[in-house]
XYZ file of C-alpha atoms in Angstrom:
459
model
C -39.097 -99.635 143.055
C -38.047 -103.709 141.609
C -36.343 -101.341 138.861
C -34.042 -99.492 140.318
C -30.362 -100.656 140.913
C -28.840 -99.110 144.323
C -25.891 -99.027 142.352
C -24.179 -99.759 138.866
C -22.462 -102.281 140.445
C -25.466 -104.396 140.382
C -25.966 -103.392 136.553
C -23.240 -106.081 135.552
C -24.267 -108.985 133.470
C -27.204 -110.266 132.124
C -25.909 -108.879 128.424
C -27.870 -109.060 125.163
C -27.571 -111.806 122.492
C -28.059 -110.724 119.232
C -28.147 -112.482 115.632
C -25.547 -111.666 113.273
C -27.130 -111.514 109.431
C -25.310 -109.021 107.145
C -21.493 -110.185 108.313
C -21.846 -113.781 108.418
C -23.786 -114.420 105.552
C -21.649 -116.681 103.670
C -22.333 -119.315 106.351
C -25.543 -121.407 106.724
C -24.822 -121.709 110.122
C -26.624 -119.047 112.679
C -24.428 -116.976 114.059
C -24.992 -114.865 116.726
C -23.214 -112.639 119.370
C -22.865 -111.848 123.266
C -22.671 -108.008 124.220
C -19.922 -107.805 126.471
C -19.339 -104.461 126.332
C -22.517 -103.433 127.158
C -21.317 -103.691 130.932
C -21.248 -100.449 132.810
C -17.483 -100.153 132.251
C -17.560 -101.744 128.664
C -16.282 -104.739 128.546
C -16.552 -108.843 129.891
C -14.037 -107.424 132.280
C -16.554 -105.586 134.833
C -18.011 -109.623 135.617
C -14.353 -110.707 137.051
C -13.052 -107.287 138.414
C -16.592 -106.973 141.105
C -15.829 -110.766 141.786
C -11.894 -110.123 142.473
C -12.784 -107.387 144.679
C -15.560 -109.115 146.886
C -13.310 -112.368 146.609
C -10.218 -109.986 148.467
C -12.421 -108.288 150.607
C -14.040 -112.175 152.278
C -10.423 -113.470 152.200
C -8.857 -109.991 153.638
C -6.323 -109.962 151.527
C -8.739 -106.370 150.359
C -8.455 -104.367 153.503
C -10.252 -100.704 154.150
C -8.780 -97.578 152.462
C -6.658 -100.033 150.387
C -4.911 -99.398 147.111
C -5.849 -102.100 144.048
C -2.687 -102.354 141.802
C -3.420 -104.033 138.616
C -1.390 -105.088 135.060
C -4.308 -104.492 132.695
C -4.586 -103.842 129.054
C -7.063 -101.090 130.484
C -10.632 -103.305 130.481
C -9.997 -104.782 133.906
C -8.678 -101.626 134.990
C -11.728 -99.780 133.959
C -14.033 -102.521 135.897
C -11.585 -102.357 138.968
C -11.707 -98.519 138.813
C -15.291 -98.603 139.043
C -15.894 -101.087 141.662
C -13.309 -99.394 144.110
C -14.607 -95.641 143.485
C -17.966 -97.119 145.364
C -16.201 -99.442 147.693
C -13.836 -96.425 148.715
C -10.546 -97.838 147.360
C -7.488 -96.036 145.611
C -6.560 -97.586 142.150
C -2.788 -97.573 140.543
C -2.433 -99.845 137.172
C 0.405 -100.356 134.790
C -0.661 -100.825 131.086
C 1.657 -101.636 128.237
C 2.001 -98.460 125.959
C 0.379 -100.133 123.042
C -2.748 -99.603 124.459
C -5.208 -96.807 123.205
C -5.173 -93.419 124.446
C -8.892 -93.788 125.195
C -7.860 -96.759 127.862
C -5.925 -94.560 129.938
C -8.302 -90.952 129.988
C -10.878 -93.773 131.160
C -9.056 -95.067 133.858
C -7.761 -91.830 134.962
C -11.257 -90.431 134.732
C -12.390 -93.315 137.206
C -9.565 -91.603 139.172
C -7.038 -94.156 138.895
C -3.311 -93.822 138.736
C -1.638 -95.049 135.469
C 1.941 -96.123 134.570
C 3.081 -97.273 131.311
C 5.127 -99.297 130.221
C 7.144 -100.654 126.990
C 4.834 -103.628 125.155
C 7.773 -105.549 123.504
C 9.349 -106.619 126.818
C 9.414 -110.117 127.555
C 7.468 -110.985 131.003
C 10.407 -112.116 132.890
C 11.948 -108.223 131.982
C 11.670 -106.431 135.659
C 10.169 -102.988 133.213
C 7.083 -105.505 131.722
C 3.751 -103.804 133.270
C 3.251 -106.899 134.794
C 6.534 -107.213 136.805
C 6.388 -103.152 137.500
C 2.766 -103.895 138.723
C 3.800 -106.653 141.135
C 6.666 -104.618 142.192
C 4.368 -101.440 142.831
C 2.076 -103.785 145.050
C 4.893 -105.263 146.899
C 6.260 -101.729 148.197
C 2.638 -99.794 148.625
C 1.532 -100.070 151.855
C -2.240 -101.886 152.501
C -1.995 -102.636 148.533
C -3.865 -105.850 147.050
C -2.333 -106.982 143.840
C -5.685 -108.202 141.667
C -3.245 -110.530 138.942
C -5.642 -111.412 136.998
C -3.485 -113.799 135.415
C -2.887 -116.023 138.235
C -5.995 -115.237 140.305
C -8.721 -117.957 140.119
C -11.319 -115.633 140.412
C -10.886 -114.490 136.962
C -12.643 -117.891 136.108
C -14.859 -118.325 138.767
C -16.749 -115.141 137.792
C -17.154 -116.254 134.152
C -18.392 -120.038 135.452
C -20.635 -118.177 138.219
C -22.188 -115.745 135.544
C -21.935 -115.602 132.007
C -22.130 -119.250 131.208
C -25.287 -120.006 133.279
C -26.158 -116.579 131.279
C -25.512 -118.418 127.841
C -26.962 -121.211 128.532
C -30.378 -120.018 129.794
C -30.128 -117.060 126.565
C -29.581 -119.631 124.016
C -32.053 -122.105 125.397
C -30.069 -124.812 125.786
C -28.914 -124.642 121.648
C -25.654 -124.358 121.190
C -22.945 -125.883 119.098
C -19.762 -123.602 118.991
C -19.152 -120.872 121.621
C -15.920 -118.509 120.494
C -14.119 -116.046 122.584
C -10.720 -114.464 122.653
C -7.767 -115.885 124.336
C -5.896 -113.061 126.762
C -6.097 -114.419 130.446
C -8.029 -117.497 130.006
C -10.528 -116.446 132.066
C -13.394 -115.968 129.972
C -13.291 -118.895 127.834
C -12.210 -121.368 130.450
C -15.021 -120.557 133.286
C -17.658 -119.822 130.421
C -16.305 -123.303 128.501
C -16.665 -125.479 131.570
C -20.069 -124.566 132.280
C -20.988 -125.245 129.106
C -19.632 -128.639 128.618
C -20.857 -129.494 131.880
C -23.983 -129.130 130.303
C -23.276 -129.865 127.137
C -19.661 -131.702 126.528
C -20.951 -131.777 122.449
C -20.497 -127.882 123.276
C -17.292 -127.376 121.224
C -15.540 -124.610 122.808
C -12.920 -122.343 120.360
C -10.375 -120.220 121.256
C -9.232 -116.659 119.561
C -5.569 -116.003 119.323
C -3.368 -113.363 117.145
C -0.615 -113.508 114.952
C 2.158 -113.047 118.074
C 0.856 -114.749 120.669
C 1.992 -117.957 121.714
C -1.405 -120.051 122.895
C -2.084 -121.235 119.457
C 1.641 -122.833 118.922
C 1.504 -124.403 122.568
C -2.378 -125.660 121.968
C -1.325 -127.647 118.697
C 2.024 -128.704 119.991
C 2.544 -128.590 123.236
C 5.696 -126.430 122.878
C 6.194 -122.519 123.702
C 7.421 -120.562 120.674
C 9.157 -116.828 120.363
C 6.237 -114.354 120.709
C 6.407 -111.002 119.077
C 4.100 -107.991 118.812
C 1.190 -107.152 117.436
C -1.505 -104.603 117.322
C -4.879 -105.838 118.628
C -5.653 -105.168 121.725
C -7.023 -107.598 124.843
C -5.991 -110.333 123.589
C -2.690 -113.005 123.155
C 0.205 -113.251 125.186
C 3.358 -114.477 125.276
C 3.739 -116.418 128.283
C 0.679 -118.793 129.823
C -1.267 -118.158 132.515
C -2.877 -119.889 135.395
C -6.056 -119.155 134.479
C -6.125 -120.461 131.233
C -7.382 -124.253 131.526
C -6.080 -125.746 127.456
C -8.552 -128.769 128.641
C -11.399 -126.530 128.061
C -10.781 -125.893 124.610
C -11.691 -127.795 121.429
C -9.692 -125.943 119.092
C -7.665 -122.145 118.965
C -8.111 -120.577 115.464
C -5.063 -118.030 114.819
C -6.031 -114.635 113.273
C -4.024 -111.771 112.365
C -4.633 -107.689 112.834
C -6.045 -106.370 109.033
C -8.555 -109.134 108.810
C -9.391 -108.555 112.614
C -10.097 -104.565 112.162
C -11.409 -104.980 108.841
C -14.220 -107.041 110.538
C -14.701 -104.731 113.691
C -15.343 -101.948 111.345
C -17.805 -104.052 109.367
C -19.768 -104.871 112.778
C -20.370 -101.725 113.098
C -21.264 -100.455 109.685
C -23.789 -103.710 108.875
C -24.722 -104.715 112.288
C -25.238 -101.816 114.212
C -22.309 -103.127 116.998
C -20.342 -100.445 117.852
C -17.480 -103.100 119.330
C -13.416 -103.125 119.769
C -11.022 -104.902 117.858
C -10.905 -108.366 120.022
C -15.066 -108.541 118.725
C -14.020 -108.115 115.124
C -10.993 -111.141 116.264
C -13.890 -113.216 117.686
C -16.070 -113.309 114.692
C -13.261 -113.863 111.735
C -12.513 -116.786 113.972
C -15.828 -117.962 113.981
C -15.971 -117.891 109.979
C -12.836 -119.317 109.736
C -13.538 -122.389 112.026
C -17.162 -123.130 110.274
C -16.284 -122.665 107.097
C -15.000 -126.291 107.711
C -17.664 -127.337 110.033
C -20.989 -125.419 108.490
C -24.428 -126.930 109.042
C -27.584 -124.938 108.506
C -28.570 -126.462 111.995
C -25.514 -125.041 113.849
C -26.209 -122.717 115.992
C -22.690 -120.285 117.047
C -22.001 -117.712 119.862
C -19.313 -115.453 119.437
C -18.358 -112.983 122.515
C -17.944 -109.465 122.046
C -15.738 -108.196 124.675
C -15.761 -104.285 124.651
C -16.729 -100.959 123.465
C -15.320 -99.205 120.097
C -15.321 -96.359 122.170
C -12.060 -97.240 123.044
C -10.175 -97.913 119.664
C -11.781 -94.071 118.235
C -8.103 -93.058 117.363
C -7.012 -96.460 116.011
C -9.214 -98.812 114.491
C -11.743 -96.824 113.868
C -9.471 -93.583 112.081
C -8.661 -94.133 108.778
C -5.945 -92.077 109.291
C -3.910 -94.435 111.801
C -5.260 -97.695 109.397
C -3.776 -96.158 106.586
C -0.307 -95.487 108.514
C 0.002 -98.978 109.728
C -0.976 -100.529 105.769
C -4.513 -101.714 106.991
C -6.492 -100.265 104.170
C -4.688 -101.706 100.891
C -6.948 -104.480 99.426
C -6.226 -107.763 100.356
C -4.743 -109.991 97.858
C -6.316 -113.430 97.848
C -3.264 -115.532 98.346
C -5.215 -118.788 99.149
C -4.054 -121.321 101.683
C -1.371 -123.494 102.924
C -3.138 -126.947 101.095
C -2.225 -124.764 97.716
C 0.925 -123.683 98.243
C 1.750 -128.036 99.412
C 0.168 -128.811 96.128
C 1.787 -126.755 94.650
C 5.544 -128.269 96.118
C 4.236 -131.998 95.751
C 5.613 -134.270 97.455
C 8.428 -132.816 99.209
C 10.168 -135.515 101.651
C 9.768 -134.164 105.349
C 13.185 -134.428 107.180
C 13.381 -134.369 110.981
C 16.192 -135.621 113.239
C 15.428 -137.715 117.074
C 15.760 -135.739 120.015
C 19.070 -137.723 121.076
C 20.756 -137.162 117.223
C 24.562 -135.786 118.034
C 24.925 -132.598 116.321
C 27.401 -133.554 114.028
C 25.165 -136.199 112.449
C 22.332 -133.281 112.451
C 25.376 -130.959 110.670
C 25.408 -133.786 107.811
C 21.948 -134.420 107.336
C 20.934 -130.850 106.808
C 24.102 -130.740 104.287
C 22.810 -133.686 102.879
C 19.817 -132.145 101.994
C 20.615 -128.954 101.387
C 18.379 -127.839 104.569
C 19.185 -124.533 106.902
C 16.999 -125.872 110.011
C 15.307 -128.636 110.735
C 12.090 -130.089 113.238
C 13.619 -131.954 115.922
C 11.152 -134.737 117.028
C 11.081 -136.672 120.678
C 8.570 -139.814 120.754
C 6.436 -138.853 117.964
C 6.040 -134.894 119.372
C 7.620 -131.875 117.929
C 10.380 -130.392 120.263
C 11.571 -127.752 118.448
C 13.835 -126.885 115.624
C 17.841 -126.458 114.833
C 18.901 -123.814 112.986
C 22.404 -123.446 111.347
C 23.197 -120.792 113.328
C 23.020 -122.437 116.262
C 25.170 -124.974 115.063
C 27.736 -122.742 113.836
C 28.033 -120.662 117.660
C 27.585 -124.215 118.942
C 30.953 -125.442 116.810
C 32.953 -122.652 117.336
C 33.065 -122.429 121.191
C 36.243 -123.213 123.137
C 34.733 -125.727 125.041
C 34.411 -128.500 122.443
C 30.968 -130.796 124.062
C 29.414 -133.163 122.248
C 25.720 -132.398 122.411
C 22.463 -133.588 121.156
C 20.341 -131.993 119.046
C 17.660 -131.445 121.902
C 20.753 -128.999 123.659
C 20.489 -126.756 120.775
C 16.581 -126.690 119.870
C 15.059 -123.339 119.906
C 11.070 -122.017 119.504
C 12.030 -119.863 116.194
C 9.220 -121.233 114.654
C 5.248 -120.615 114.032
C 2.658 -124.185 113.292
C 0.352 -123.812 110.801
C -2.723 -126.062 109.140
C -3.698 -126.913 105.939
C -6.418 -124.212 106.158
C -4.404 -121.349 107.302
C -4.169 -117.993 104.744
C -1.369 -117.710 103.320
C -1.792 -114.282 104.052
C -1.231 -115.320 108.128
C 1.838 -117.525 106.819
C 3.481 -114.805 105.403
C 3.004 -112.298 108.300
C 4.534 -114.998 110.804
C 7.844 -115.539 108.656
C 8.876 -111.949 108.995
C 9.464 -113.223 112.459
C 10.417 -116.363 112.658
C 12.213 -118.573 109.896
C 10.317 -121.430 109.110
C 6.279 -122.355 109.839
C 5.806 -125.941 110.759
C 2.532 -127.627 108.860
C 0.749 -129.785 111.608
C -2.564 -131.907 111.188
C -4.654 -134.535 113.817
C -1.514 -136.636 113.246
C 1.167 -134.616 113.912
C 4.112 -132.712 111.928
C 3.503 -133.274 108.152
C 5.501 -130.105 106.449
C 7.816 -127.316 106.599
C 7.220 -123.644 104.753
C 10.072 -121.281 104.462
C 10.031 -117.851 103.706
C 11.219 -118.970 99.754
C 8.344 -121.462 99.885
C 5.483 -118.135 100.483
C 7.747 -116.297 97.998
C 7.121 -118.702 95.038
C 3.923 -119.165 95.827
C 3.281 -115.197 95.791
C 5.009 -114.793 92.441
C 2.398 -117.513 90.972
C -0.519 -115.960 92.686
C 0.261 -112.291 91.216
C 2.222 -113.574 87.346
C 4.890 -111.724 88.829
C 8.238 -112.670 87.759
């Protein structure tokens, strides 16, 4: 019996491609699409949770009757969960409460235990799921803490199996592979396979409106994360696993657009898929509307089941509640709204400025932060409020304007919706405009304003 698997556990991988047609058809590139969550536990995640587990077991780390603690958004859970139940290991995992109901009944129906935890914690906060997880491992007795985030696994899996799976699929013909940005994992095993066969290959990245991989890819700099609503993928610190060398580009994406998509994969394409799919293909369209070619050939990945976002993205109820299901107003781009200021002189101060002379500049130009620069690179930016706590301390120092520079800001391109703009700047004050050359603009939340009133006639 060839046929039959002894268990599901061998059922993992080897994932359909399928051609996108109804969503994508604004593009005369091919597009097409990797089903992920067609795993057994429904997601990418089942490839590197069987790999973390053998990979403990060789090393011993993974000893008998053991107890798998993992910080999970509830994917890698779910593949962990499934893996120890026929391996004959207990499973405990800590999930930030922003994740669907559906995640946790899942997990606890693989018979895992599940804590949750607050989502807008920073990591370093000792009640993040991710310090409570490594805390929980720490005290269990015979416990092996998975970390995806740090554990090179993750990777290994994805360069071991589903890139030697894309390849061989796709015949060789690819031009843009596109996958979400949450560990790294994924897109940096899956991305150096492929440019070891390919290094034309251009690999993208996926990241939301929140997350800070898109800020640190374009500038090198960590910026002030905040939340969002998608699920799987983002974060707001940077993890091991994630190899920036393996990318090409990160296209930024926010959550309406995302879920408007996922809903549309499933109405016009039959792909019943969860919001971090609907992420992966807006990206996609984004990123070729400025690189189309009816000989391009595109591979988006899917990474799990809409099973799991029933109460959320797929309820119009809960899209209506969080303002998902208003039209969109076409508020163009970032190139309009420049255009539209001319040509506004772009004022930064050196890295070694004292802040007095920064205090006179920005008066000077009647300026309430500004982009503080360091051999050509973008360090950060002052504020006036920093200046004004920084002036009326006791201890009178004279510092430079690198002592004060904080991450209060988002970077934009010329291409970017205004749309994602104007979501950022309820967050942060000021959105830095960056090209191949480097810092070339600064929008403020006065700058979207105008623009809006001109968009709309409103007055």
């Amino acid at each position: 019996m060839e046929n039959v698997h002894q268990n599901i556990l061998s059922c993992i991988g080897q994932t359909p491609i399928v051609q996108l047609n109804s969503v994508t058809a604004e593009l005369r590139a091919q597009v097409y699409a990797k089903l992920e969550y067609l795993n057994p536990g429904a997601s990418v995640k089942d490839r590197i949770a069987l790999k973390t587990i053998e990979d403990a077991e060789q090393s011993g780390q993974l000893r008998p009757g053991g107890t798998i603690v993992e910080a999970t958004s509830g994917n890698t859970g779910a593949g962990l969960a499934i893996a120890a139940g026929i391996k004959g290991y207990k499973c405990l995992f800590v999930l930030p409460d922003k994740q669907s109901e559906e995640k946790r009944a899942a997990l606890r129906a693989y018979g895992a235990k599940v804590i949750v935890t607050p989502t807008d914690l920073s990591i370093d906060d000792p009640r993040s799921y991710l310090a409570v997880a490594k805390k929980i491992a720490e005290e269990t007795p015979n416990a092996f803490f998975a970390n995806q985030y740090e554990n090179q696994s993750n990777t290994e899996a994805h360069y071991a199996s589903t890139g030697p799976e894309i390849w061989e699929q796709m015949g060789g013909e690819l031009d843009v592979f596109v996958a979400g940005l949450g560990t790294g994992g994924t897109i940096s095993g899956v991305g150096r396979y492929l440019k070891e066969q390919n290094p034309d290959i251009r690999i993208v990245g996926v990241d939301p409106v929140g997350s800070v991989y898109y800020d640190y890819f374009h500038t090198g700099q960590m910026t002030q994360p905040f939340t969002y609503l998608i699920e799987d993928i983002g974060e707001g610190f940077l993890p091991s696993t994630l190899d920036f060398a393996c990318l090409d580009d990160v296209v930024r994406i926010n959550d309406k657009e995302c879920f408007h998509m996922t809903r549309r994969l499933a109405r016009e394409e039959g792909l019943f898929a969860g919001g971090s799919s609907g992420a992966a293909v807006v990206a996609a369209m984004q990123y070729m509307r400025h690189n189309d070619g009816p000989d391009q050939k595109v591979l988006v990945l899917l990474g799990d089941s809409g099973s799991r976002y029933v109460s959320k993205i797929y309820n119009d109820k809960w899209m209506e509640e969080q303002g998902f299901l208003e039209p969109a107003i076409g508020l163009g781009n970032v190139a309009q709204i420049v255009e539209a200021l001319g040509s506004r002189e772009l004022i930064t101060i050196p890295y070694d400025m004292k802040t007095t002379e920064a205090i006179g500049i920005m008066k000077m130009h009647g300026i309430s932060q500004i982009p503080v620069m360091k051999k050509g690179s973008l360090l950060g930016i002052i504020q006036e409020r920093a200046l004004l706590e920084h002036a009326l301390r006791t201890e009178r120092v004279v510092s430079r304007a690198e002592d004060l520079c904080d991450s209060s800001f988002c970077t934009v391109n010329l291409e970017t919706p205004v749309s994602v703009v104007s979501e950022m700047l309820r967050k942060v004050r000021v959105a830095l405009i960056m090209d191949n050359a480097g810092l070339i603009g600064v929008l403020t939340r006065i700058d979207i304003l105008e623009h809006v009133a001109r968009v709309t006639g409103s007055s």
